[in-house]
Coordinates of C-alpha atoms in Angstrom, one line a residue:
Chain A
X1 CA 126.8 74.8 173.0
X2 CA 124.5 75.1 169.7
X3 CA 123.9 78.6 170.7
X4 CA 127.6 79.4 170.3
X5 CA 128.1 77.8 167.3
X6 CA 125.1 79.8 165.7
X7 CA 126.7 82.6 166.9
X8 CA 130.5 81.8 165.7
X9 CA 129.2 81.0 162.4
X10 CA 126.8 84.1 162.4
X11 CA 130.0 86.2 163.3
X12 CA 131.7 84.9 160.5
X13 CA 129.1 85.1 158.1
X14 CA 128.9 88.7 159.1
X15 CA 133.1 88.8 158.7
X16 CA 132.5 87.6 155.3
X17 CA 130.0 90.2 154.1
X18 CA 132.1 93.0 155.6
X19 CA 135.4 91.9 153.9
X20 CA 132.9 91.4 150.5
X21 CA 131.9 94.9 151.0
X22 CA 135.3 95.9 151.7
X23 CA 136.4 94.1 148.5
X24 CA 133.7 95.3 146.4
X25 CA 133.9 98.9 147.6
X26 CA 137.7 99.3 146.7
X27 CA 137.7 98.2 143.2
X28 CA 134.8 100.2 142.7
X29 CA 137.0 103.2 143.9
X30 CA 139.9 102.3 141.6
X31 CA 137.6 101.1 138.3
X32 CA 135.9 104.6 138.4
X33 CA 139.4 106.4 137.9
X34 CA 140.1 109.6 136.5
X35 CA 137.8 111.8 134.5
X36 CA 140.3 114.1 134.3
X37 CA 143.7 113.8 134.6
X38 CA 145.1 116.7 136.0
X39 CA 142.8 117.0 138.7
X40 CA 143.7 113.4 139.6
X41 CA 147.0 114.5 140.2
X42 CA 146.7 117.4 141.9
X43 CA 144.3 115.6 144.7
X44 CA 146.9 112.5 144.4
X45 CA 149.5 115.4 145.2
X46 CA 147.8 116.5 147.6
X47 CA 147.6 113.3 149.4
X48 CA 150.8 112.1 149.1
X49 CA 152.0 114.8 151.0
X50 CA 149.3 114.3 153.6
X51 CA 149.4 111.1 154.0
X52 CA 153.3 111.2 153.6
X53 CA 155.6 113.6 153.6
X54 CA 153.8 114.7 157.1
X55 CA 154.8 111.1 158.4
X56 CA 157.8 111.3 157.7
X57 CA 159.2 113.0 161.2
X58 CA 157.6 110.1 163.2
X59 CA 158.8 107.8 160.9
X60 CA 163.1 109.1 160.6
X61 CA 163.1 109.7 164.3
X62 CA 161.6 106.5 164.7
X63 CA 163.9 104.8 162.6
X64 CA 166.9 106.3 164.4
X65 CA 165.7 105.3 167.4
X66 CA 165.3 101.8 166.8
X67 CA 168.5 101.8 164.9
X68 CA 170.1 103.0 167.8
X69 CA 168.9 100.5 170.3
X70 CA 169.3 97.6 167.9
X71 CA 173.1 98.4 167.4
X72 CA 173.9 98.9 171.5
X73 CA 171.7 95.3 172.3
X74 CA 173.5 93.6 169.3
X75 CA 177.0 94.9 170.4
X76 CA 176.8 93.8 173.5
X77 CA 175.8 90.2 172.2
X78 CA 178.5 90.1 169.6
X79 CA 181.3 91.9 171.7
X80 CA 181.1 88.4 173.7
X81 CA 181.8 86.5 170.5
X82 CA 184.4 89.0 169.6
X83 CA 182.5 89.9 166.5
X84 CA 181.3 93.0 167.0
X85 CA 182.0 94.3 163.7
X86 CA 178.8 91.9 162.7
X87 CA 176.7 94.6 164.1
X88 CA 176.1 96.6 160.7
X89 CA 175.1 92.9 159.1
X90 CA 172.7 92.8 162.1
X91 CA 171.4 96.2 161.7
X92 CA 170.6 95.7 158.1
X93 CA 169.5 92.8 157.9
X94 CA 166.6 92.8 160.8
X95 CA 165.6 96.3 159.5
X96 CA 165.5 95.7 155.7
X97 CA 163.5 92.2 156.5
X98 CA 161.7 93.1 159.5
X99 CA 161.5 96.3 161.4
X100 CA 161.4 98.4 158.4
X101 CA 158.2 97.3 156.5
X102 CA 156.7 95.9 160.0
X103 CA 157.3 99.1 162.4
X104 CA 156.8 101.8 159.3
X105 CA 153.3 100.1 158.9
X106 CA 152.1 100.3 162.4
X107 CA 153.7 103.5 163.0
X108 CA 151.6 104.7 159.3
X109 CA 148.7 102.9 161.0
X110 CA 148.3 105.1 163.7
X111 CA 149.6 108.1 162.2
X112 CA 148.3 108.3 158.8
X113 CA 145.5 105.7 158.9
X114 CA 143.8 107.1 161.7
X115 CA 143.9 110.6 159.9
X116 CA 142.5 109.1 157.2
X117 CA 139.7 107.2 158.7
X118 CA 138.7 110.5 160.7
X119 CA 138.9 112.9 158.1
X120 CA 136.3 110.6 155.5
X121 CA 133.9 109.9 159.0
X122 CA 134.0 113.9 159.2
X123 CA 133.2 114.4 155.6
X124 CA 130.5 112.1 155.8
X125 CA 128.7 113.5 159.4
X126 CA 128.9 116.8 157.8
X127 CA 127.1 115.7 154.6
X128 CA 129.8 116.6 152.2
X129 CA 130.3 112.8 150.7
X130 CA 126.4 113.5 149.9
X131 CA 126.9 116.5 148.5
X132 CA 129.3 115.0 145.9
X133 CA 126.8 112.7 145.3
X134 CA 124.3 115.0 145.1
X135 CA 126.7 117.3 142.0
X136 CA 126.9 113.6 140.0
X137 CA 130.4 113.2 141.6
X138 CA 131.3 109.8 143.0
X139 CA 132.8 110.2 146.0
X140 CA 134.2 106.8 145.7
X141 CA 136.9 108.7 142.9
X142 CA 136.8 112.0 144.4
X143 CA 137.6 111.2 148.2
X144 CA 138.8 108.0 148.5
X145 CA 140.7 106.9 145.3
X146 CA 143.4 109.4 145.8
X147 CA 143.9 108.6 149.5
X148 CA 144.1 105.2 148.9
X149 CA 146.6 105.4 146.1
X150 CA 148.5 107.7 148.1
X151 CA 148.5 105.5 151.0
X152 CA 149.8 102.3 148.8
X153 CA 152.4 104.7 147.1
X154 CA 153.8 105.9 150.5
X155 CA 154.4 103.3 152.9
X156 CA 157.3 101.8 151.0
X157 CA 159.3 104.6 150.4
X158 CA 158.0 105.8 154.4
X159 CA 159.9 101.8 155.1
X160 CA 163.1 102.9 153.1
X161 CA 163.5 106.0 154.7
X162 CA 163.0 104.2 158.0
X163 CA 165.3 101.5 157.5
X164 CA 167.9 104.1 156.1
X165 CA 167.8 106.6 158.9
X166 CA 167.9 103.2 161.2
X167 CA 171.0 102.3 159.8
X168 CA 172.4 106.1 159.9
X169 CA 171.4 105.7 163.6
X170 CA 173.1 102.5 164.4
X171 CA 176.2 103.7 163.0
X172 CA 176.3 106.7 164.7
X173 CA 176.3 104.4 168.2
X174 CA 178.4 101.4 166.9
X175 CA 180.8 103.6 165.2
X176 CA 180.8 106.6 166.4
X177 CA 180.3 106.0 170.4
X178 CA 181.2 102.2 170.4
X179 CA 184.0 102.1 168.4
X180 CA 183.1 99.3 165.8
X181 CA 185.5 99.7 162.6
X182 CA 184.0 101.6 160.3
X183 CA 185.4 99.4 157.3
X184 CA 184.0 96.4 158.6
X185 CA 180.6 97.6 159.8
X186 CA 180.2 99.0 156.1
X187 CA 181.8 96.2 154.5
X188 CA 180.3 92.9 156.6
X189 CA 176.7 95.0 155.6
X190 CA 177.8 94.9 151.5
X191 CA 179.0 91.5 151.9
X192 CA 175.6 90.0 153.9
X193 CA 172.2 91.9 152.3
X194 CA 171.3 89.9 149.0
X195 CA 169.0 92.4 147.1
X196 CA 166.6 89.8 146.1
X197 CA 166.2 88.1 149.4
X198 CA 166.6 90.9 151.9
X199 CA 165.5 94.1 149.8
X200 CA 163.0 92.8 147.5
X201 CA 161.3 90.7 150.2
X202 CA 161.0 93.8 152.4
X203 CA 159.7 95.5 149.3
X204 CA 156.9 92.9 149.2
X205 CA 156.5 93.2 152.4
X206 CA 155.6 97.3 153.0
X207 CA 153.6 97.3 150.0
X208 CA 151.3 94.5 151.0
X209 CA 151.5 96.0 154.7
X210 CA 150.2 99.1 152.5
X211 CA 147.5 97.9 150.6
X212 CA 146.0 96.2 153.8
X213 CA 146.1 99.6 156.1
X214 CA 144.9 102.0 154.0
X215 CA 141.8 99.7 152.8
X216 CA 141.5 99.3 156.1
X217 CA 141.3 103.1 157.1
X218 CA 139.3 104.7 154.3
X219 CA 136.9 102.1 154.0
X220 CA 136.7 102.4 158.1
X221 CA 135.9 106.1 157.5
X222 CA 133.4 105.6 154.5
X223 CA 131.3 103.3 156.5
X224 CA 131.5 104.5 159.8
X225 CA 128.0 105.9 161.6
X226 CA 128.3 109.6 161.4
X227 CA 128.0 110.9 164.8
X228 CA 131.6 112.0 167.0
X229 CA 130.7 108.5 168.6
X230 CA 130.9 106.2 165.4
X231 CA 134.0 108.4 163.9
X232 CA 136.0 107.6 167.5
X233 CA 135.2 104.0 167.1
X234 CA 136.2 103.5 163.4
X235 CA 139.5 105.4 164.4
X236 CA 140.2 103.1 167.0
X237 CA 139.2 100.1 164.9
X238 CA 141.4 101.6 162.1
X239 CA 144.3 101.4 164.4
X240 CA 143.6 97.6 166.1
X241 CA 143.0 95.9 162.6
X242 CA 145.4 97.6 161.3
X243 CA 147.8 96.9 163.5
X244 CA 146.7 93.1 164.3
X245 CA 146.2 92.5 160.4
X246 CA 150.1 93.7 160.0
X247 CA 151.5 91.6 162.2
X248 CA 149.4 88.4 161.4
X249 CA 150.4 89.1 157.7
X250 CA 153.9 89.8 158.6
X251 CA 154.2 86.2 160.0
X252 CA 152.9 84.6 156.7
X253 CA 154.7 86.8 154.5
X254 CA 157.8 85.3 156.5
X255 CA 156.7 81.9 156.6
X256 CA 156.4 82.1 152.8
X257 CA 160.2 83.8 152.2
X258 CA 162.7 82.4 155.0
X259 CA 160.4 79.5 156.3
X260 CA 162.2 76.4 155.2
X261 CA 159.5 73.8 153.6
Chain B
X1 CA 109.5 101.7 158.3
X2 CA 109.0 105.7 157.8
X3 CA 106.3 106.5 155.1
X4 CA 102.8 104.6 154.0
X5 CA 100.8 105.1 151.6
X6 CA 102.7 109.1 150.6
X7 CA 101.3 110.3 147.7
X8 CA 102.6 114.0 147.0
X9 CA 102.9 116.3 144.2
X10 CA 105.9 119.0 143.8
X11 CA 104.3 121.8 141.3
X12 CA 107.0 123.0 138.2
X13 CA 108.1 126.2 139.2
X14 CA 106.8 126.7 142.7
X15 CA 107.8 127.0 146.0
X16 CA 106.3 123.6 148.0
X17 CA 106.9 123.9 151.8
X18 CA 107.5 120.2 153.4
X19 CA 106.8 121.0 157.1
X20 CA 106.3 118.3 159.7
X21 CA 107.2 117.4 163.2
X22 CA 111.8 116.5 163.7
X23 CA 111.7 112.3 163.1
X24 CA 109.1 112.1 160.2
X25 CA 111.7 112.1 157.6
X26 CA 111.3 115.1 155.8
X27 CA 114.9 115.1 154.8
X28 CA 115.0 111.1 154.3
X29 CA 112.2 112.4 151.6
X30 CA 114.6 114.7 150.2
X31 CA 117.0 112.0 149.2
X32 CA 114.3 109.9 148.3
X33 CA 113.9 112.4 145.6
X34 CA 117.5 112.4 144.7
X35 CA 117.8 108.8 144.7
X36 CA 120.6 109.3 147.3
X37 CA 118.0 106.6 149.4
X38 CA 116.0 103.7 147.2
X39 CA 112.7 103.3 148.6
X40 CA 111.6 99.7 149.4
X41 CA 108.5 100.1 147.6
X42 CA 106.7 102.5 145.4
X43 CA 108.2 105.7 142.7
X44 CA 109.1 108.7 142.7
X45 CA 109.4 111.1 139.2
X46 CA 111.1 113.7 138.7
X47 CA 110.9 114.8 135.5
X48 CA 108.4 112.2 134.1
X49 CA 111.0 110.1 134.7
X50 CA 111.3 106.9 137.6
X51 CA 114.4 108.5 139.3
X52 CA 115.0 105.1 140.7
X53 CA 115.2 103.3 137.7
X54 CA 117.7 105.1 136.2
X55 CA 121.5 104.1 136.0
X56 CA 124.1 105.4 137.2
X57 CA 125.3 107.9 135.1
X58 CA 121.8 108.7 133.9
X59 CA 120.8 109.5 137.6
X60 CA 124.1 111.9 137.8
X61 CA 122.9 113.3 134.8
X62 CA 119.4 114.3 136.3
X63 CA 121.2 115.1 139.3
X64 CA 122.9 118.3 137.4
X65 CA 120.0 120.0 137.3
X66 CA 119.0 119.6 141.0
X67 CA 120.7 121.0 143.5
X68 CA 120.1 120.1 147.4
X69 CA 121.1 122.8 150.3
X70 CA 121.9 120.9 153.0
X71 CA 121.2 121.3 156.9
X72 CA 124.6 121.8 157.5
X73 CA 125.7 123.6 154.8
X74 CA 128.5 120.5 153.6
X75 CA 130.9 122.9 152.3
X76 CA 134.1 120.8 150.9
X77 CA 136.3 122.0 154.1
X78 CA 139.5 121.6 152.4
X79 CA 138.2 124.4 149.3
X80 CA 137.6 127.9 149.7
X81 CA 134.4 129.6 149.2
X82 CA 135.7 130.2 145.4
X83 CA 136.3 126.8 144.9
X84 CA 133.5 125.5 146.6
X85 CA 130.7 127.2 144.0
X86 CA 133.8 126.6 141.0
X87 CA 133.4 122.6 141.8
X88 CA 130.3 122.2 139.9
X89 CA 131.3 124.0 137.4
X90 CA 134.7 122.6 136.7
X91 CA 132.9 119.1 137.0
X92 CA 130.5 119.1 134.5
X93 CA 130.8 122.4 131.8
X94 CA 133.8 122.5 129.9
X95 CA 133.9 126.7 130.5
X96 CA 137.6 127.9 130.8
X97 CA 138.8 129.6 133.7
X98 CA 137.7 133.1 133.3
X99 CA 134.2 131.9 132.3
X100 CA 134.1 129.9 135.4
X101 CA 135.6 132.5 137.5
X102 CA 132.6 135.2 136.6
X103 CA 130.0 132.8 136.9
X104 CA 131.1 132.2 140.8
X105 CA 131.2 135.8 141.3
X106 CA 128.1 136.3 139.8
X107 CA 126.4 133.6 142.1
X108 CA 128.4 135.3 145.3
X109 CA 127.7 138.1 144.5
X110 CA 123.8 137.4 144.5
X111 CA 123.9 135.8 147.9
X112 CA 126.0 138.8 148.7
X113 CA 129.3 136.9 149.9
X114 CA 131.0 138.0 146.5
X115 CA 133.9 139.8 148.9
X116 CA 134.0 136.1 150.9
X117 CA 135.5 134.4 148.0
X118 CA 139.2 133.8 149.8
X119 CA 137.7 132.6 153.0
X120 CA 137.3 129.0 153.9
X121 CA 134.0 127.1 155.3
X122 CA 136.2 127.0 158.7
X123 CA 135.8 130.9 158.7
X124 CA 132.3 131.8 157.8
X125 CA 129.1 132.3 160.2
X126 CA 126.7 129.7 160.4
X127 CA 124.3 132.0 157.8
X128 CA 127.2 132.7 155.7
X129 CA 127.8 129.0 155.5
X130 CA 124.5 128.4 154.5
X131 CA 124.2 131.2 151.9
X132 CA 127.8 130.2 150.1
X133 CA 126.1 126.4 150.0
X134 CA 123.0 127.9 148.2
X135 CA 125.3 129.8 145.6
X136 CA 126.9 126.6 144.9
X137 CA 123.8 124.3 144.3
X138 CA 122.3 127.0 142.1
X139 CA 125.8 126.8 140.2
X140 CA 124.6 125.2 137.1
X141 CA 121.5 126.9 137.3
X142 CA 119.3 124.1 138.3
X143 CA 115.5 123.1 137.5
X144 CA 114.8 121.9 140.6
X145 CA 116.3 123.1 144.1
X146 CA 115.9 121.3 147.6
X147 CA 116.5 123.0 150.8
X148 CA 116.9 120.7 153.8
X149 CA 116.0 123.0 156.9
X150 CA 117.1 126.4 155.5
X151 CA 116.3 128.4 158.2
X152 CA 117.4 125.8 161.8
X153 CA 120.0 127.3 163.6
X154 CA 119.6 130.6 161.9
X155 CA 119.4 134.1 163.7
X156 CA 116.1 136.4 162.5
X157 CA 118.7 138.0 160.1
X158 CA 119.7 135.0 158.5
X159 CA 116.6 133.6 158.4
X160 CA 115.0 137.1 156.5
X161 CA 118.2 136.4 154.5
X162 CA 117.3 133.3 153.2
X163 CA 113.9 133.4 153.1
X164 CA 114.5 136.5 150.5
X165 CA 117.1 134.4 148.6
X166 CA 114.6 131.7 148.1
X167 CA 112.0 133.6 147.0
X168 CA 114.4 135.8 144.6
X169 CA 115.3 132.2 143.0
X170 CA 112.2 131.3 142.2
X171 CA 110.8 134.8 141.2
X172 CA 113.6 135.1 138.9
X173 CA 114.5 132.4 137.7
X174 CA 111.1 129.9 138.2
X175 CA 113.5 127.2 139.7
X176 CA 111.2 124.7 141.0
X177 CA 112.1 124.4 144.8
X178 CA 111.3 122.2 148.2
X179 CA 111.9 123.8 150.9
X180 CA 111.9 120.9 154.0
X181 CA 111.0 122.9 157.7
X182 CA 109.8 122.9 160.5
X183 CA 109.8 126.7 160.8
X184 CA 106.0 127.6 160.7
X185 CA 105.7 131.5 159.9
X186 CA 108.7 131.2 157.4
X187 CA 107.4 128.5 155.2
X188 CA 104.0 129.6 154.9
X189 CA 105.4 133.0 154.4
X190 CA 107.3 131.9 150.8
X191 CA 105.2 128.9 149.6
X192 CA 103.2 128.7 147.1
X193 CA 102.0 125.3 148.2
X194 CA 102.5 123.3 151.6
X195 CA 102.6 119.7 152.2
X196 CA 102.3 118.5 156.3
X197 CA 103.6 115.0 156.8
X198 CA 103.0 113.5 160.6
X199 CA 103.3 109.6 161.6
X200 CA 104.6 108.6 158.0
X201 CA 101.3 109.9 156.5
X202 CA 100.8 113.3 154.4
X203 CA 97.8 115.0 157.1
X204 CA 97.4 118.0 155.1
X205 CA 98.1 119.7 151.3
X206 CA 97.7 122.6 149.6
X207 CA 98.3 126.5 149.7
X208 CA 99.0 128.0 153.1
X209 CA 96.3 129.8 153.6
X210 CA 94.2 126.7 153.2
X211 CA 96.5 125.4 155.3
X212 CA 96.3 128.3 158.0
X213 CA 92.0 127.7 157.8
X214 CA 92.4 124.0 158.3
X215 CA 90.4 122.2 161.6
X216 CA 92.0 119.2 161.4
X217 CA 93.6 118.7 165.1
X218 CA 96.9 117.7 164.3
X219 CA 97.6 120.4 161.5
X220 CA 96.4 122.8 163.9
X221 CA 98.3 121.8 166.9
X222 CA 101.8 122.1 164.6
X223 CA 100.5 125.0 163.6
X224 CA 99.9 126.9 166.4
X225 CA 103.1 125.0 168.7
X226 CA 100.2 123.2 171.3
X227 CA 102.5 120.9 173.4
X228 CA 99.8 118.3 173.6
X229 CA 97.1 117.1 171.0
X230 CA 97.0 114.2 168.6
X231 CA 100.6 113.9 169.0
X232 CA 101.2 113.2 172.6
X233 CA 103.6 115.1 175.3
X234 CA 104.6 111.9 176.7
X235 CA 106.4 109.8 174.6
X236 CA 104.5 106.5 174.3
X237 CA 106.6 103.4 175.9
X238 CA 105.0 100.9 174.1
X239 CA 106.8 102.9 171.1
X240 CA 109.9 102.9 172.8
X241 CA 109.6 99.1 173.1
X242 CA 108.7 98.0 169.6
X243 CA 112.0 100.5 168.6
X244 CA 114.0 98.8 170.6
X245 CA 112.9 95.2 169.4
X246 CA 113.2 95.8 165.9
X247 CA 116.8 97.3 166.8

């Protein structure tokens, strides 16, 4: 019984230092900004389309997808209630609020953060995060500033595009296949999505969903042990506290904006 | 713990050879040297100065004029072999492009990989790696030069390669450089002064032919490859053990 308590608390303790390591290591990254600009940029640039513009196929066919599905469960539900033209309201609403940010982040969790998270371990088992060290370069601004930037700067737009090609999906089935007016599924949609609540929540949502998975990855990578053992295990545990950290968040962001208190 | 008591001097503008058994932590001395690694006791200078004293952007300003070739090379993968020996450059001179761009050429050009410039780290030879990572750490011409295990890995080509480069370095340029091995015949064949660390402990110093004439048994069994001696074939358990309790 004692024993497990030491060990609970020493766990924690240990949680503690590694989140305080975490913490201190990011804003280090950010504080030590640019030297100069335009290089900034350029690797910025670089990474945004790494990071981004190469997830965006997983992300519009996901988004379709789910779109898709949401529209053929929800008619079926509101067909009974003979209000099937509620279905672009449904579609809207659950992906601006919900599936967007939420599905985008742990769909850019495994595709982006694990990318990330592999590509510092590899830097750093074949010496190169030394070897910026050892030109006076801080690898901190170098290697993982940009990546992390890009990553915050990514996943909401990635979450607009999949929300959007969601919708584009959903018509195509509840419109196009289902028959659904296209008048009211357009028009219920207008009438139903408040910016503030729906979009801006949803906005708050995918950028903290952001900030949380890319710490998570490039910090994963930076401190991994450099052998093709430790970089498989910071992948995977890129992935799972990513993912787990997303969803526990998501609840509390949710709690905060619809809960009623 | 992986040193005691290490006392060792690096002469200006000579080649010292740091040989010693894999595991004594010849390269963990290397970094000690760079203040890549703080040592929990004791100083190192470089310079005249305590390198781990220093802060921050005082060390990175000492570490411009060092330059470390490591084991594997650690070419940035995602730069070419121009941009690799440009980075440096770019980083720290304020030369414009053209200046820049004949300074890289000129450093190619004498490890002899000036017509590699386009390709990438993914594309070269092991050797090839290793000789585009020495033109870049001699980028901004250095005073001090570290090799960490030039010559592992290396075919006899390579290694004739490199050991020329080194030498041609220091000939030309008198760039102070530690060259970390455990390659017997090629170290004492470009140092000017050898330093033999076993068990955490510096066993032997000075030029290699001292070093060739020494009786001590350890020195002599590295030397001479004897798979038993001082340093035993079977790997003690009790060793074993006390690693895996500290663990």
């Amino acid at each position: 019984m004692m024993n497990s308590l030491i060990s609970l608390g020493a766990g924690f303790l240990d949680w503690l230092e590694a989140v305080g390591r975490a913490g201190i290591f990011i804003v280090q990254s950010l504080v030590r900004l640019p030297v100069r600009l335009g290089e900034s940029i350029n690797l910025l640039i670089r990474q945004l389309y790494s990071v981004g513009v190469l997830s965006l196929v997983i992300i519009i066919v996901s988004g379709t997808f789910i779109g898709m599905v949401l529209s053929l469960q929800g008619y079926s539900i509101l067909a009974k209630f003979g209000s099937s033209g509620s279905v672009g309201q449904l579609l809207a609403l659950s992906l601006l609020r919900e599936l967007g940010p939420v599905v985008t982040a742990l769909l850019f969790a495994g595709r982006a953060g694990s990318s990330l998270t592999a590509e510092i371990g590899l830097m750093k088992a074949t010496e190169q995060l030394s070897s910026y060290e050892m030109m006076g370069v801080d690898p901190l601004r170098r290697v993982i500033a940009p990546r992390f930037i890009a990553g915050v700067i990514s996943l909401p737009l990635l979450s607009f595009v999949f929300s959007a090609a969601g919708i584009i999906g959903g018509m195509l089935v509840s419109v196009g296949w289902l028959g659904v007016s296209d008048g009211a599924f357009w028009t219920l949609m207008q009438q139903s999505v408040n910016f503030d609540t729906d979009v801006m929540n949803g906005v708050i949502k995918a950028v903290v969903f952001a900030v949380v998975v890319t710490w998570i990855a490039v910090y994963q990578g930076y401190e991994c042990v450099p052998t093709s053992e430790g970089i498989g295990k910071a992948t995977t545990r890129t992935v799972v506290l990513g993912s787990l950290s997303i969803l526990a968040l998501d609840f509390i962001l949710t709690a905060a904006m619809f809960g009623d208190f | 713990m992986i040193y005691e008591d290490v006392s060792l001097d690096i002469p200006r503008g000579k080649i010292t050879a740091v040989m010693g058994p894999s595991g004594t932590g010849k390269t963990t001395l290397l970094k000690l040297i760079a203040a890549q690694l703080y040592p929990d006791s004791g100083h190192i200078f470089v310079d005249g100065k305590d390198i781990h004293s220093l802060s921050r952007s005082d060390l990175y300003k000492v570490r411009e004029k060092m330059g470390m070739l490591f084991q594997s090379g650690a070419l940035f993968s995602d730069m070419s072999v121009f941009e690799n020996v440009a980075f440096p450059l770019q980083e720290h001179t304020n030369f414009d492009a053209s200046k820049i761009e004949s300074i890289v050429l000129e450093k190619l050009h004498s490890v002899g990989l000036r017509g590699a410039a386009r390709l990438f780290p993914s594309e070269l030879s092991g050797g090839m790696a290793r000789r585009v990572a020495l033109a870049r750490a001699i980028a901004l011409d250095p005073e001090l030069v570290m090799f960490d295990e030039p010559f592992t890995g290396q075919d006899p080509i390579s290694k004739g390669v490199l050991v020329e480069l080194i030498r041609q370095l220091n000939d030309g340029s008198g760039i102070t450089s530690i060259v970390v091995s455990h390659d017997v015949e090629e170290s004492l064949s470009i140092a000017d002064h050898v330093c033999i660390l076993s068990g955490g402990r510096v066993i032997a110093q000075g030029t290699p032919s001292d070093i060739r004439a020494s009786d001590d048994a350890q020195v002599k069994q590295f030397l001479n490859g004897e798979p038993d001696g001082p340093v035993p074939f079977h790997y003690p358990e009790s060793v074993a053990d006390e690693q895996r309790s500290q663990r």
